[in-house]
Amino acid sequence: MEELSQKIAELIETLNKNSVPIGLTIFCMIVPIVISLAVAIFAVVQHYQNKRLQKNISEKELKVQMHGDILNIYDGYCLVQNSLGKVSNGVVPVFINPNVLIQWVNDMQNSAGVLSQSYNRADLLLPKTEMELRNILKNILEKFREIVVDIFDYINSGIAEMNRVQAWQKITMSYGIQQNDYATLYTNKNAAADLEKLYINDDTKRIDNKIKETMDLFEYDKFDKFFEPYLRMYTEKE
């Protein structure tokens, strides 16, 4: 016990002999604290900066993904517009030529499938508040389906082929061109024009009217402008 007391006394004496100014002592105590505090603050700031950066990256990735999805919807509807545009001058030139008719019908079938997918995608992705755009897309879908059904009913009824055969018979009698000889027909503008006139009927007129009504729905103010907020890409300043 006496030995321990002696050691403490010696330590106190040593400290008294080698003492430093109290200000320096306090400074040496504060500096590590300040450094530790600065490191902690820097770590917190860095953490929030990283979170904000990750959020910005996530938002940009979401915008890019959304842009791609909406573009696919737009392209799907444009495919329908293109299919209908092939008969914008009337369906008669297509119906009088079986080879052209088959190609166009296949094109219409493909467009119908793509259109259904595009509409379903739009129904899932577009905000519920986008009622006007939703109604536009639904209206085009319904009208296009009506056109496809009308065309197939007309073909499957046999009336389309019967009208074609009867029109060709008159052309053969008038111009001496053998039935289904389209190579010779198209070298004779008058014969080709007369064949189309002979083929026109209430069914083709009805289909033409439906196609025109649907094509009108693709005008800029009725269609494209509603996609612009989603498809225009702007460079944003951070």
Short mmCIF file of the C-alpha atoms (twelve columns), coordinates in Angstrom:
data_MODEL
# 
_entry.id   MODEL 
# 
loop_
_atom_site.group_PDB 
_atom_site.id 
_atom_site.type_symbol 
_atom_site.label_atom_id 
_atom_site.label_alt_id 
_atom_site.label_comp_id 
_atom_site.label_asym_id 
_atom_site.label_seq_id 
_atom_site.Cartn_x 
_atom_site.Cartn_y 
_atom_site.Cartn_z 
_atom_site.pdbx_PDB_model_num 
ATOM 1   C CA . MET A 1   0.000   0.000   0.000    1 
ATOM 2   C CA . GLU A 2   2.804   2.365   0.907    1 
ATOM 3   C CA . GLU A 3   4.543   1.435   -2.347   1 
ATOM 4   C CA . LEU A 4   1.421   2.388   -4.376   1 
ATOM 5   C CA . SER A 5   1.134   5.706   -2.564   1 
ATOM 6   C CA . GLN A 6   4.720   6.378   -3.330   1 
ATOM 7   C CA . LYS A 7   4.278   5.650   -7.010   1 
ATOM 8   C CA . ILE A 8   1.289   8.053   -7.212   1 
ATOM 9   C CA . ALA A 9   3.299   10.744  -5.421   1 
ATOM 10  C CA . GLU A 10  6.118   10.261  -7.895   1 
ATOM 11  C CA . LEU A 11  3.697   10.502  -10.839  1 
ATOM 12  C CA . ILE A 12  2.208   13.721  -9.499   1 
ATOM 13  C CA . GLU A 13  5.659   15.157  -8.996   1 
ATOM 14  C CA . THR A 14  6.633   14.204  -12.544  1 
ATOM 15  C CA . LEU A 15  3.523   15.795  -13.966  1 
ATOM 16  C CA . ASN A 16  4.142   18.975  -11.957  1 
ATOM 17  C CA . LYS A 17  7.694   19.177  -13.248  1 
ATOM 18  C CA . ASN A 18  6.721   18.605  -16.902  1 
ATOM 19  C CA . SER A 19  3.412   20.386  -16.997  1 
ATOM 20  C CA . VAL A 20  2.277   22.158  -20.188  1 
ATOM 21  C CA . PRO A 21  0.114   25.253  -20.492  1 
ATOM 22  C CA . ILE A 22  -3.571  24.519  -19.848  1 
ATOM 23  C CA . GLY A 23  -4.577  26.186  -23.134  1 
ATOM 24  C CA . LEU A 24  -2.447  23.775  -25.105  1 
ATOM 25  C CA . THR A 25  -3.860  20.867  -23.167  1 
ATOM 26  C CA . ILE A 26  -7.422  21.951  -23.958  1 
ATOM 27  C CA . PHE A 27  -6.500  22.480  -27.619  1 
ATOM 28  C CA . CYS A 28  -5.057  18.986  -27.828  1 
ATOM 29  C CA . MET A 29  -8.270  17.630  -26.352  1 
ATOM 30  C CA . ILE A 30  -10.600 19.592  -28.662  1 
ATOM 31  C CA . VAL A 31  -8.822  18.934  -31.978  1 
ATOM 32  C CA . PRO A 32  -9.553  15.178  -32.044  1 
ATOM 33  C CA . ILE A 33  -13.175 15.906  -31.139  1 
ATOM 34  C CA . VAL A 34  -13.516 18.484  -33.946  1 
ATOM 35  C CA . ILE A 35  -11.935 16.103  -36.449  1 
ATOM 36  C CA . SER A 36  -14.227 13.282  -35.399  1 
ATOM 37  C CA . LEU A 37  -17.246 15.579  -35.660  1 
ATOM 38  C CA . ALA A 38  -16.158 16.765  -39.126  1 
ATOM 39  C CA . VAL A 39  -15.729 13.168  -40.311  1 
ATOM 40  C CA . ALA A 40  -19.190 12.282  -38.978  1 
ATOM 41  C CA . ILE A 41  -20.799 15.284  -40.707  1 
ATOM 42  C CA . PHE A 42  -19.013 14.465  -43.965  1 
ATOM 43  C CA . ALA A 43  -20.229 10.865  -43.747  1 
ATOM 44  C CA . VAL A 44  -23.849 12.019  -43.240  1 
ATOM 45  C CA . VAL A 45  -23.642 14.495  -46.133  1 
ATOM 46  C CA . GLN A 46  -22.063 11.868  -48.372  1 
ATOM 47  C CA . HIS A 47  -24.821 9.419   -47.434  1 
ATOM 48  C CA . TYR A 48  -27.607 11.818  -48.433  1 
ATOM 49  C CA . GLN A 49  -25.798 12.778  -51.632  1 
ATOM 50  C CA . ASN A 50  -25.531 9.121   -52.578  1 
ATOM 51  C CA . LYS A 51  -29.218 8.585   -51.862  1 
ATOM 52  C CA . ARG A 52  -30.165 11.592  -54.003  1 
ATOM 53  C CA . LEU A 53  -27.905 10.386  -56.805  1 
ATOM 54  C CA . GLN A 54  -29.440 6.914   -56.682  1 
ATOM 55  C CA . LYS A 55  -32.913 8.446   -56.737  1 
ATOM 56  C CA . ASN A 56  -32.058 10.591  -59.768  1 
ATOM 57  C CA . ILE A 57  -30.633 7.580   -61.599  1 
ATOM 58  C CA . SER A 58  -33.715 5.543   -60.758  1 
ATOM 59  C CA . GLU A 59  -36.050 8.295   -61.955  1 
ATOM 60  C CA . LYS A 60  -34.125 8.665   -65.236  1 
ATOM 61  C CA . GLU A 61  -34.188 4.909   -65.809  1 
ATOM 62  C CA . LEU A 62  -37.927 4.919   -65.140  1 
ATOM 63  C CA . LYS A 63  -38.441 7.774   -67.627  1 
ATOM 64  C CA . VAL A 64  -36.438 5.939   -70.288  1 
ATOM 65  C CA . GLN A 65  -38.441 2.760   -69.675  1 
ATOM 66  C CA . MET A 66  -41.720 4.678   -69.774  1 
ATOM 67  C CA . HIS A 67  -40.648 6.424   -72.977  1 
ATOM 68  C CA . GLY A 68  -39.958 3.074   -74.611  1 
ATOM 69  C CA . ASP A 69  -43.275 1.581   -73.483  1 
ATOM 70  C CA . ILE A 70  -45.322 4.537   -74.709  1 
ATOM 71  C CA . LEU A 71  -43.384 4.560   -77.981  1 
ATOM 72  C CA . ASN A 72  -44.343 0.907   -78.509  1 
ATOM 73  C CA . ILE A 73  -47.993 1.810   -77.975  1 
ATOM 74  C CA . TYR A 74  -47.719 4.674   -80.449  1 
ATOM 75  C CA . ASP A 75  -45.953 2.476   -83.016  1 
ATOM 76  C CA . GLY A 76  -48.642 -0.188  -82.674  1 
ATOM 77  C CA . TYR A 77  -51.347 2.296   -83.559  1 
ATOM 78  C CA . CYS A 78  -49.242 3.712   -86.393  1 
ATOM 79  C CA . LEU A 79  -49.025 0.205   -87.837  1 
ATOM 80  C CA . VAL A 80  -52.822 0.215   -88.070  1 
ATOM 81  C CA . GLN A 81  -52.724 3.645   -89.677  1 
ATOM 82  C CA . ASN A 82  -50.269 2.306   -92.247  1 
ATOM 83  C CA . SER A 83  -52.456 -0.724  -93.035  1 
ATOM 84  C CA . LEU A 84  -55.523 1.447   -93.577  1 
ATOM 85  C CA . GLY A 85  -53.464 3.973   -95.508  1 
ATOM 86  C CA . LYS A 86  -52.788 1.360   -98.173  1 
ATOM 87  C CA . VAL A 87  -56.463 1.595   -99.185  1 
ATOM 88  C CA . SER A 88  -56.902 5.305   -98.533  1 
ATOM 89  C CA . ASN A 89  -58.060 5.705   -102.156 1 
ATOM 90  C CA . GLY A 90  -60.639 2.948   -101.729 1 
ATOM 91  C CA . VAL A 91  -60.721 -0.818  -101.200 1 
ATOM 92  C CA . VAL A 92  -61.925 -1.665  -104.702 1 
ATOM 93  C CA . PRO A 93  -58.411 -1.844  -106.291 1 
ATOM 94  C CA . VAL A 94  -57.525 -4.392  -103.610 1 
ATOM 95  C CA . PHE A 95  -60.685 -6.490  -103.869 1 
ATOM 96  C CA . ILE A 96  -60.469 -6.879  -107.642 1 
ATOM 97  C CA . ASN A 97  -57.027 -8.518  -107.402 1 
ATOM 98  C CA . PRO A 98  -56.940 -11.707 -105.253 1 
ATOM 99  C CA . ASN A 99  -53.140 -11.630 -104.847 1 
ATOM 100 C CA . VAL A 100 -53.174 -8.071  -103.556 1 
ATOM 101 C CA . LEU A 101 -56.214 -8.851  -101.397 1 
ATOM 102 C CA . ILE A 102 -54.472 -11.768 -99.662  1 
ATOM 103 C CA . GLN A 103 -51.440 -9.636  -98.815  1 
ATOM 104 C CA . TRP A 104 -53.611 -6.833  -97.461  1 
ATOM 105 C CA . VAL A 105 -55.800 -9.171  -95.395  1 
ATOM 106 C CA . ASN A 106 -52.679 -10.712 -93.826  1 
ATOM 107 C CA . ASP A 107 -51.417 -7.208  -93.093  1 
ATOM 108 C CA . MET A 108 -54.725 -6.306  -91.454  1 
ATOM 109 C CA . GLN A 109 -54.662 -9.463  -89.328  1 
ATOM 110 C CA . ASN A 110 -51.148 -8.679  -88.119  1 
ATOM 111 C CA . SER A 111 -52.134 -5.087  -87.364  1 
ATOM 112 C CA . ALA A 112 -55.158 -6.273  -85.398  1 
ATOM 113 C CA . GLY A 113 -52.963 -8.420  -83.148  1 
ATOM 114 C CA . VAL A 114 -50.433 -5.645  -82.565  1 
ATOM 115 C CA . LEU A 115 -53.220 -3.145  -81.899  1 
ATOM 116 C CA . SER A 116 -54.776 -5.353  -79.207  1 
ATOM 117 C CA . GLN A 117 -51.404 -5.660  -77.466  1 
ATOM 118 C CA . SER A 118 -50.812 -1.915  -77.703  1 
ATOM 119 C CA . TYR A 119 -54.199 -1.126  -76.211  1 
ATOM 120 C CA . ASN A 120 -53.703 -3.575  -73.332  1 
ATOM 121 C CA . ARG A 121 -50.289 -2.040  -72.644  1 
ATOM 122 C CA . ALA A 122 -51.783 1.450   -72.687  1 
ATOM 123 C CA . ASP A 123 -54.534 0.371   -70.319  1 
ATOM 124 C CA . LEU A 124 -51.915 -0.802  -67.832  1 
ATOM 125 C CA . LEU A 125 -49.380 2.022   -68.170  1 
ATOM 126 C CA . LEU A 126 -51.299 5.235   -68.780  1 
ATOM 127 C CA . PRO A 127 -52.424 7.185   -65.704  1 
ATOM 128 C CA . LYS A 128 -56.110 6.829   -64.930  1 
ATOM 129 C CA . THR A 129 -56.368 10.608  -65.315  1 
ATOM 130 C CA . GLU A 130 -55.519 10.329  -69.035  1 
ATOM 131 C CA . MET A 131 -59.155 9.686   -69.888  1 
ATOM 132 C CA . GLU A 132 -59.128 11.539  -73.220  1 
ATOM 133 C CA . LEU A 133 -56.177 9.572   -74.578  1 
ATOM 134 C CA . ARG A 134 -57.627 6.348   -73.227  1 
ATOM 135 C CA . ASN A 135 -60.924 7.039   -75.001  1 
ATOM 136 C CA . ILE A 136 -59.117 7.848   -78.250  1 
ATOM 137 C CA . LEU A 137 -57.190 4.577   -78.167  1 
ATOM 138 C CA . LYS A 138 -60.296 2.587   -77.314  1 
ATOM 139 C CA . ASN A 139 -62.296 4.262   -80.083  1 
ATOM 140 C CA . ILE A 140 -59.653 3.448   -82.706  1 
ATOM 141 C CA . LEU A 141 -59.466 -0.145  -81.468  1 
ATOM 142 C CA . GLU A 142 -63.234 -0.629  -81.716  1 
ATOM 143 C CA . LYS A 143 -63.504 0.982   -85.157  1 
ATOM 144 C CA . PHE A 144 -60.610 -1.040  -86.533  1 
ATOM 145 C CA . ARG A 145 -62.172 -4.248  -85.244  1 
ATOM 146 C CA . GLU A 146 -65.432 -3.309  -86.963  1 
ATOM 147 C CA . ILE A 147 -63.566 -2.800  -90.236  1 
ATOM 148 C CA . VAL A 148 -61.790 -6.160  -89.967  1 
ATOM 149 C CA . VAL A 149 -65.049 -7.968  -89.164  1 
ATOM 150 C CA . ASP A 150 -66.839 -6.203  -92.019  1 
ATOM 151 C CA . ILE A 151 -64.088 -7.173  -94.485  1 
ATOM 152 C CA . PHE A 152 -64.034 -10.815 -93.441  1 
ATOM 153 C CA . ASP A 153 -67.831 -11.058 -93.507  1 
ATOM 154 C CA . TYR A 154 -67.821 -9.626  -97.020  1 
ATOM 155 C CA . ILE A 155 -65.135 -12.063 -98.200  1 
ATOM 156 C CA . ASN A 156 -66.513 -15.132 -96.422  1 
ATOM 157 C CA . SER A 157 -70.012 -14.510 -97.750  1 
ATOM 158 C CA . GLY A 158 -68.735 -15.120 -101.259 1 
ATOM 159 C CA . ILE A 159 -70.148 -11.810 -102.466 1 
ATOM 160 C CA . ALA A 160 -66.678 -10.307 -102.939 1 
ATOM 161 C CA . GLU A 161 -65.621 -13.052 -105.336 1 
ATOM 162 C CA . MET A 162 -68.966 -13.088 -107.141 1 
ATOM 163 C CA . ASN A 163 -68.754 -9.327  -107.774 1 
ATOM 164 C CA . ARG A 164 -65.200 -9.709  -109.053 1 
ATOM 165 C CA . VAL A 165 -66.130 -12.460 -111.498 1 
ATOM 166 C CA . GLN A 166 -69.120 -10.514 -112.829 1 
ATOM 167 C CA . ALA A 167 -67.058 -7.361  -113.288 1 
ATOM 168 C CA . TRP A 168 -64.349 -9.301  -115.118 1 
ATOM 169 C CA . GLN A 169 -66.884 -10.878 -117.469 1 
ATOM 170 C CA . LYS A 170 -67.955 -7.433  -118.637 1 
ATOM 171 C CA . ILE A 171 -64.350 -6.321  -119.088 1 
ATOM 172 C CA . THR A 172 -63.625 -9.430  -121.155 1 
ATOM 173 C CA . MET A 173 -66.618 -8.695  -123.358 1 
ATOM 174 C CA . SER A 174 -65.705 -4.997  -123.743 1 
ATOM 175 C CA . TYR A 175 -61.926 -5.179  -124.092 1 
ATOM 176 C CA . GLY A 176 -61.199 -8.799  -124.959 1 
ATOM 177 C CA . ILE A 177 -58.904 -9.183  -121.959 1 
ATOM 178 C CA . GLN A 178 -58.994 -12.679 -120.490 1 
ATOM 179 C CA . GLN A 179 -60.296 -12.921 -116.951 1 
ATOM 180 C CA . ASN A 180 -57.581 -12.575 -114.279 1 
ATOM 181 C CA . ASP A 181 -55.021 -11.387 -116.838 1 
ATOM 182 C CA . TYR A 182 -53.897 -8.490  -114.637 1 
ATOM 183 C CA . ALA A 183 -50.666 -7.936  -116.556 1 
ATOM 184 C CA . THR A 184 -52.640 -7.016  -119.668 1 
ATOM 185 C CA . LEU A 185 -55.315 -5.222  -117.672 1 
ATOM 186 C CA . TYR A 186 -52.899 -2.780  -116.067 1 
ATOM 187 C CA . THR A 187 -51.447 -1.831  -119.444 1 
ATOM 188 C CA . ASN A 188 -54.892 -0.590  -120.401 1 
ATOM 189 C CA . LYS A 189 -55.838 2.316   -118.157 1 
ATOM 190 C CA . ASN A 190 -59.422 2.480   -119.435 1 
ATOM 191 C CA . ALA A 191 -60.013 -1.218  -118.854 1 
ATOM 192 C CA . ALA A 192 -58.529 -1.037  -115.333 1 
ATOM 193 C CA . ALA A 193 -60.655 2.006   -114.484 1 
ATOM 194 C CA . ASP A 194 -63.818 0.338   -115.832 1 
ATOM 195 C CA . LEU A 195 -63.130 -2.825  -113.822 1 
ATOM 196 C CA . GLU A 196 -62.990 -0.758  -110.639 1 
ATOM 197 C CA . LYS A 197 -66.189 1.094   -111.527 1 
ATOM 198 C CA . LEU A 198 -67.983 -2.183  -112.233 1 
ATOM 199 C CA . TYR A 199 -66.875 -3.613  -108.899 1 
ATOM 200 C CA . ILE A 200 -68.041 -0.737  -106.696 1 
ATOM 201 C CA . ASN A 201 -71.041 -1.703  -104.561 1 
ATOM 202 C CA . ASP A 202 -72.755 -0.863  -101.264 1 
ATOM 203 C CA . ASP A 203 -70.371 -3.129  -99.330  1 
ATOM 204 C CA . THR A 204 -67.216 -1.453  -100.639 1 
ATOM 205 C CA . LYS A 205 -68.735 1.983   -100.056 1 
ATOM 206 C CA . ARG A 206 -69.569 1.079   -96.465  1 
ATOM 207 C CA . ILE A 207 -66.059 -0.255  -95.812  1 
ATOM 208 C CA . ASP A 208 -64.510 2.828   -97.421  1 
ATOM 209 C CA . ASN A 209 -66.560 5.113   -95.151  1 
ATOM 210 C CA . LYS A 210 -65.495 3.216   -92.043  1 
ATOM 211 C CA . ILE A 211 -61.855 3.378   -93.076  1 
ATOM 212 C CA . LYS A 212 -62.085 7.111   -93.694  1 
ATOM 213 C CA . GLU A 213 -63.714 7.675   -90.294  1 
ATOM 214 C CA . THR A 214 -60.921 5.719   -88.611  1 
ATOM 215 C CA . MET A 215 -58.142 7.442   -90.554  1 
ATOM 216 C CA . ASP A 216 -59.548 10.811  -89.471  1 
ATOM 217 C CA . LEU A 217 -58.888 9.778   -85.865  1 
ATOM 218 C CA . PHE A 218 -55.138 9.758   -86.585  1 
ATOM 219 C CA . GLU A 219 -54.988 13.478  -87.318  1 
ATOM 220 C CA . TYR A 220 -52.413 15.364  -85.254  1 
ATOM 221 C CA . ASP A 221 -54.893 17.200  -83.010  1 
ATOM 222 C CA . LYS A 222 -56.852 13.999  -82.393  1 
ATOM 223 C CA . PHE A 223 -53.987 11.604  -81.844  1 
ATOM 224 C CA . ASP A 224 -50.298 12.618  -81.987  1 
ATOM 225 C CA . LYS A 225 -50.470 15.600  -79.664  1 
ATOM 226 C CA . PHE A 226 -51.662 13.412  -76.797  1 
ATOM 227 C CA . PHE A 227 -48.473 11.341  -77.018  1 
ATOM 228 C CA . GLU A 228 -46.102 14.312  -77.114  1 
ATOM 229 C CA . PRO A 229 -45.791 14.752  -73.314  1 
ATOM 230 C CA . TYR A 230 -44.580 11.161  -73.101  1 
ATOM 231 C CA . LEU A 231 -42.446 10.954  -76.226  1 
ATOM 232 C CA . ARG A 232 -40.616 14.298  -76.305  1 
ATOM 233 C CA . MET A 233 -37.191 13.974  -74.656  1 
ATOM 234 C CA . TYR A 234 -35.876 17.128  -72.960  1 
ATOM 235 C CA . THR A 235 -32.437 17.762  -71.473  1 
ATOM 236 C CA . GLU A 236 -33.016 18.695  -67.863  1 
ATOM 237 C CA . LYS A 237 -30.527 20.758  -65.890  1 
ATOM 238 C CA . GLU A 238 -29.770 19.194  -62.556  1 
# 
